[in-house]
C-alpha cells in the first residue's frame, strides 16, 4: 500500500494563495454581475477558511518562535480582510462600492501574501528556520479545512470574528 506524501502546511497555505489570486483575476475579468457575485462569494469563502486555519493552527504554532511583530501584523491584516469580507458578503455587484471593496481586499491580500512568502524574513521562512513542525501542522490543516468546508456548505460563512480590533458600540 502506497504511503501518502506528508502534507507541509507552508506548501498548503501557499497553494491557497495561488488559488485565491486566480479567483481575484477571474473577478477582474468577469463582465457579468452574476459571475462577479459567484466569484466574490468564492473569494470570501476561501479567505475565511484560510484565515481560520492560519489563526487556529499555524500562527499558534509560531508563537514565540518567529518575529512577534510580523505575527501581530498578520493578525491585523486578517481583521482588515474580515471587515471587507463581511461587507462584500452583504453586498452585490450592483452596489456602488462593491467592486472597490473587492479591489481593496485583493490589494490587502497581495500584501499579506508577500509578507508570508517573500524570500528573506517571511513568516513562512521564519517558521521553517525555527523548526515549526510543518508536516504535523499540514495534517491538522487538511482535517480542519475539510471540517470548515463542510460547515460552510451546511451553514454558509460564519460572521467574521476580528481578533485584534477593539469591540466598540456605535
Tab-separated table of C-alpha atoms in Angstrom:
chain	number	residue	atom	x	y	z
A	1	UNK	CA	0.000	0.000	0.000
A	2	UNK	CA	1.460	3.371	-1.000
A	3	UNK	CA	2.019	5.771	1.827
A	4	UNK	CA	0.542	9.250	1.422
A	5	UNK	CA	3.022	12.061	0.892
A	6	UNK	CA	3.303	14.168	4.023
A	7	UNK	CA	1.485	17.477	3.723
A	8	UNK	CA	3.518	20.559	4.534
A	9	UNK	CA	1.361	23.402	5.917
A	10	UNK	CA	3.524	26.055	4.282
A	11	UNK	CA	3.034	24.402	0.890
A	12	UNK	CA	-0.709	24.051	1.510
A	13	UNK	CA	-1.088	27.692	2.578
A	14	UNK	CA	0.958	28.790	-0.430
A	15	UNK	CA	-1.328	26.725	-2.672
A	16	UNK	CA	-4.307	28.540	-1.130
A	17	UNK	CA	-2.618	31.842	-2.004
A	18	UNK	CA	-2.279	30.851	-5.673
A	19	UNK	CA	-5.923	29.745	-5.814
A	20	UNK	CA	-7.267	32.986	-4.369
A	21	UNK	CA	-5.009	35.022	-6.678
A	22	UNK	CA	-6.624	33.199	-9.606
A	23	UNK	CA	-10.094	33.942	-8.237
A	24	UNK	CA	-9.284	37.641	-7.940
A	25	UNK	CA	-8.013	37.625	-11.528
A	26	UNK	CA	-11.202	35.930	-12.710
A	27	UNK	CA	-13.272	38.513	-10.825
A	28	UNK	CA	-11.327	41.303	-12.515
A	29	UNK	CA	-12.033	39.774	-15.947
A	30	UNK	CA	-15.712	38.956	-15.318
A	31	UNK	CA	-18.276	41.032	-17.189
A	32	UNK	CA	-21.499	39.521	-15.883
A	33	UNK	CA	-22.821	40.559	-12.449
A	34	UNK	CA	-23.913	37.033	-11.586
A	35	UNK	CA	-20.410	35.733	-12.337
A	36	UNK	CA	-18.879	38.544	-10.267
A	37	UNK	CA	-21.198	37.655	-7.376
A	38	UNK	CA	-20.277	33.983	-7.625
A	39	UNK	CA	-16.546	34.769	-7.688
A	40	UNK	CA	-16.779	37.280	-4.836
A	41	UNK	CA	-18.575	34.685	-2.708
A	42	UNK	CA	-15.917	32.072	-3.501
A	43	UNK	CA	-13.122	34.534	-2.682
A	44	UNK	CA	-14.766	35.307	0.657
A	45	UNK	CA	-15.239	31.612	1.417
A	46	UNK	CA	-11.659	30.669	0.558
A	47	UNK	CA	-10.169	33.590	2.501
A	48	UNK	CA	-12.339	32.902	5.542
A	49	UNK	CA	-11.313	29.251	5.637
A	50	UNK	CA	-7.663	30.116	5.028
A	51	UNK	CA	-7.569	32.777	7.759
A	52	UNK	CA	-9.318	30.471	10.219
A	53	UNK	CA	-6.735	27.748	9.665
A	54	UNK	CA	-3.854	30.181	9.987
A	55	UNK	CA	-5.305	31.593	13.213
A	56	UNK	CA	-6.207	28.228	14.765
A	57	UNK	CA	-3.349	26.039	13.546
A	58	UNK	CA	-0.371	27.843	12.032
A	59	UNK	CA	0.015	31.089	13.959
A	60	UNK	CA	-0.283	29.483	17.416
A	61	UNK	CA	2.483	27.044	16.448
A	62	UNK	CA	4.663	30.035	15.525
A	63	UNK	CA	4.094	31.904	18.808
A	64	UNK	CA	7.399	32.660	20.494
A	65	UNK	CA	9.380	31.150	17.611
A	66	UNK	CA	9.230	33.900	14.993
A	67	UNK	CA	9.238	37.697	14.896
A	68	UNK	CA	6.198	38.542	17.028
A	69	UNK	CA	5.678	41.894	15.292
A	70	UNK	CA	5.304	40.051	11.977
A	71	UNK	CA	2.771	37.703	13.561
A	72	UNK	CA	0.804	40.624	15.020
A	73	UNK	CA	0.806	42.369	11.636
A	74	UNK	CA	-0.574	39.213	10.012
A	75	UNK	CA	-3.439	39.109	12.539
A	76	UNK	CA	-4.279	42.772	11.926
A	77	UNK	CA	-4.246	42.106	8.180
A	78	UNK	CA	-6.693	39.252	8.766
A	79	UNK	CA	-9.005	41.562	10.707
A	80	UNK	CA	-8.922	44.148	7.930
A	81	UNK	CA	-9.822	41.422	5.436
A	82	UNK	CA	-12.643	40.183	7.686
A	83	UNK	CA	-14.268	43.628	7.686
A	84	UNK	CA	-14.160	43.782	3.883
A	85	UNK	CA	-15.335	40.174	3.556
A	86	UNK	CA	-18.402	40.948	5.692
A	87	UNK	CA	-19.208	43.977	3.509
A	88	UNK	CA	-18.718	42.015	0.286
A	89	UNK	CA	-20.816	39.127	1.590
A	90	UNK	CA	-23.633	41.543	2.425
A	91	UNK	CA	-23.456	43.296	-0.932
A	92	UNK	CA	-23.867	42.621	-4.595
A	93	UNK	CA	-22.098	43.752	-7.760
A	94	UNK	CA	-24.631	46.497	-8.440
A	95	UNK	CA	-23.748	48.212	-5.144
A	96	UNK	CA	-21.804	51.438	-5.611
A	97	UNK	CA	-18.667	50.304	-3.763
A	98	UNK	CA	-18.784	46.530	-4.348
A	99	UNK	CA	-16.019	46.355	-6.970
A	100	UNK	CA	-13.892	48.825	-4.989
A	101	UNK	CA	-14.180	46.666	-1.867
A	102	UNK	CA	-13.115	43.563	-3.795
A	103	UNK	CA	-10.185	45.503	-5.257
A	104	UNK	CA	-9.057	46.781	-1.843
A	105	UNK	CA	-9.426	43.265	-0.426
A	106	UNK	CA	-7.241	41.972	-3.253
A	107	UNK	CA	-4.576	44.589	-2.571
A	108	UNK	CA	-4.553	43.754	1.130
A	109	UNK	CA	-4.329	40.045	0.427
A	110	UNK	CA	-1.486	40.589	-2.047
A	111	UNK	CA	0.427	42.472	0.665
A	112	UNK	CA	-0.340	39.748	3.208
A	113	UNK	CA	0.855	37.036	0.818
A	114	UNK	CA	4.092	38.937	0.190
A	115	UNK	CA	4.717	39.176	3.943
A	116	UNK	CA	4.177	35.451	4.356
A	117	UNK	CA	6.126	34.295	1.291
A	118	UNK	CA	8.875	36.805	0.487
A	119	UNK	CA	12.379	35.435	0.097
A	120	UNK	CA	14.034	36.569	3.318
A	121	UNK	CA	12.455	37.184	6.681
A	122	UNK	CA	8.998	35.973	5.680
A	123	UNK	CA	6.648	34.429	8.170
A	124	UNK	CA	6.832	31.088	6.328
A	125	UNK	CA	10.632	31.113	6.122
A	126	UNK	CA	10.963	32.030	9.786
A	127	UNK	CA	8.625	29.181	10.742
A	128	UNK	CA	10.750	26.682	8.818
A	129	UNK	CA	14.005	28.062	10.255
A	130	UNK	CA	12.575	27.949	13.783
A	131	UNK	CA	11.791	24.263	13.391
A	132	UNK	CA	7.995	24.512	13.413
A	133	UNK	CA	6.720	21.019	12.534
A	134	UNK	CA	5.183	21.949	9.195
A	135	UNK	CA	4.282	18.357	8.337
A	136	UNK	CA	2.326	17.751	11.553
A	137	UNK	CA	0.593	21.098	11.029
A	138	UNK	CA	-0.134	20.080	7.450
A	139	UNK	CA	-2.127	17.101	8.703
A	140	UNK	CA	-4.083	19.416	11.018
A	141	UNK	CA	-4.646	21.789	8.097
A	142	UNK	CA	-6.120	19.017	5.932
A	143	UNK	CA	-8.539	17.909	8.668
A	144	UNK	CA	-9.571	21.435	9.639
A	145	UNK	CA	-10.081	22.546	6.035
A	146	UNK	CA	-12.404	19.595	5.435
A	147	UNK	CA	-14.382	20.489	8.583
A	148	UNK	CA	-14.635	24.143	7.604
A	149	UNK	CA	-15.716	23.329	4.052
A	150	UNK	CA	-18.469	21.076	5.418
A	151	UNK	CA	-19.597	23.765	7.862
A	152	UNK	CA	-19.711	26.432	5.147
A	153	UNK	CA	-21.682	24.127	2.847
A	154	UNK	CA	-24.193	23.419	5.617
A	155	UNK	CA	-24.482	26.834	7.264
A	156	UNK	CA	-22.824	29.395	4.998
A	157	UNK	CA	-19.923	31.605	6.017
A	158	UNK	CA	-19.706	32.401	9.711
A	159	UNK	CA	-19.747	36.023	10.783
A	160	UNK	CA	-16.162	37.224	10.879
A	161	UNK	CA	-14.658	37.479	14.336
A	162	UNK	CA	-11.833	40.015	14.387
A	163	UNK	CA	-9.141	39.093	16.871
A	164	UNK	CA	-7.317	42.418	17.201
A	165	UNK	CA	-9.966	45.087	16.703
A	166	UNK	CA	-11.491	46.830	19.701
A	167	UNK	CA	-15.108	45.978	20.273
A	168	UNK	CA	-16.908	49.337	20.150
A	169	UNK	CA	-20.528	50.292	20.327
A	170	UNK	CA	-21.837	52.537	17.579
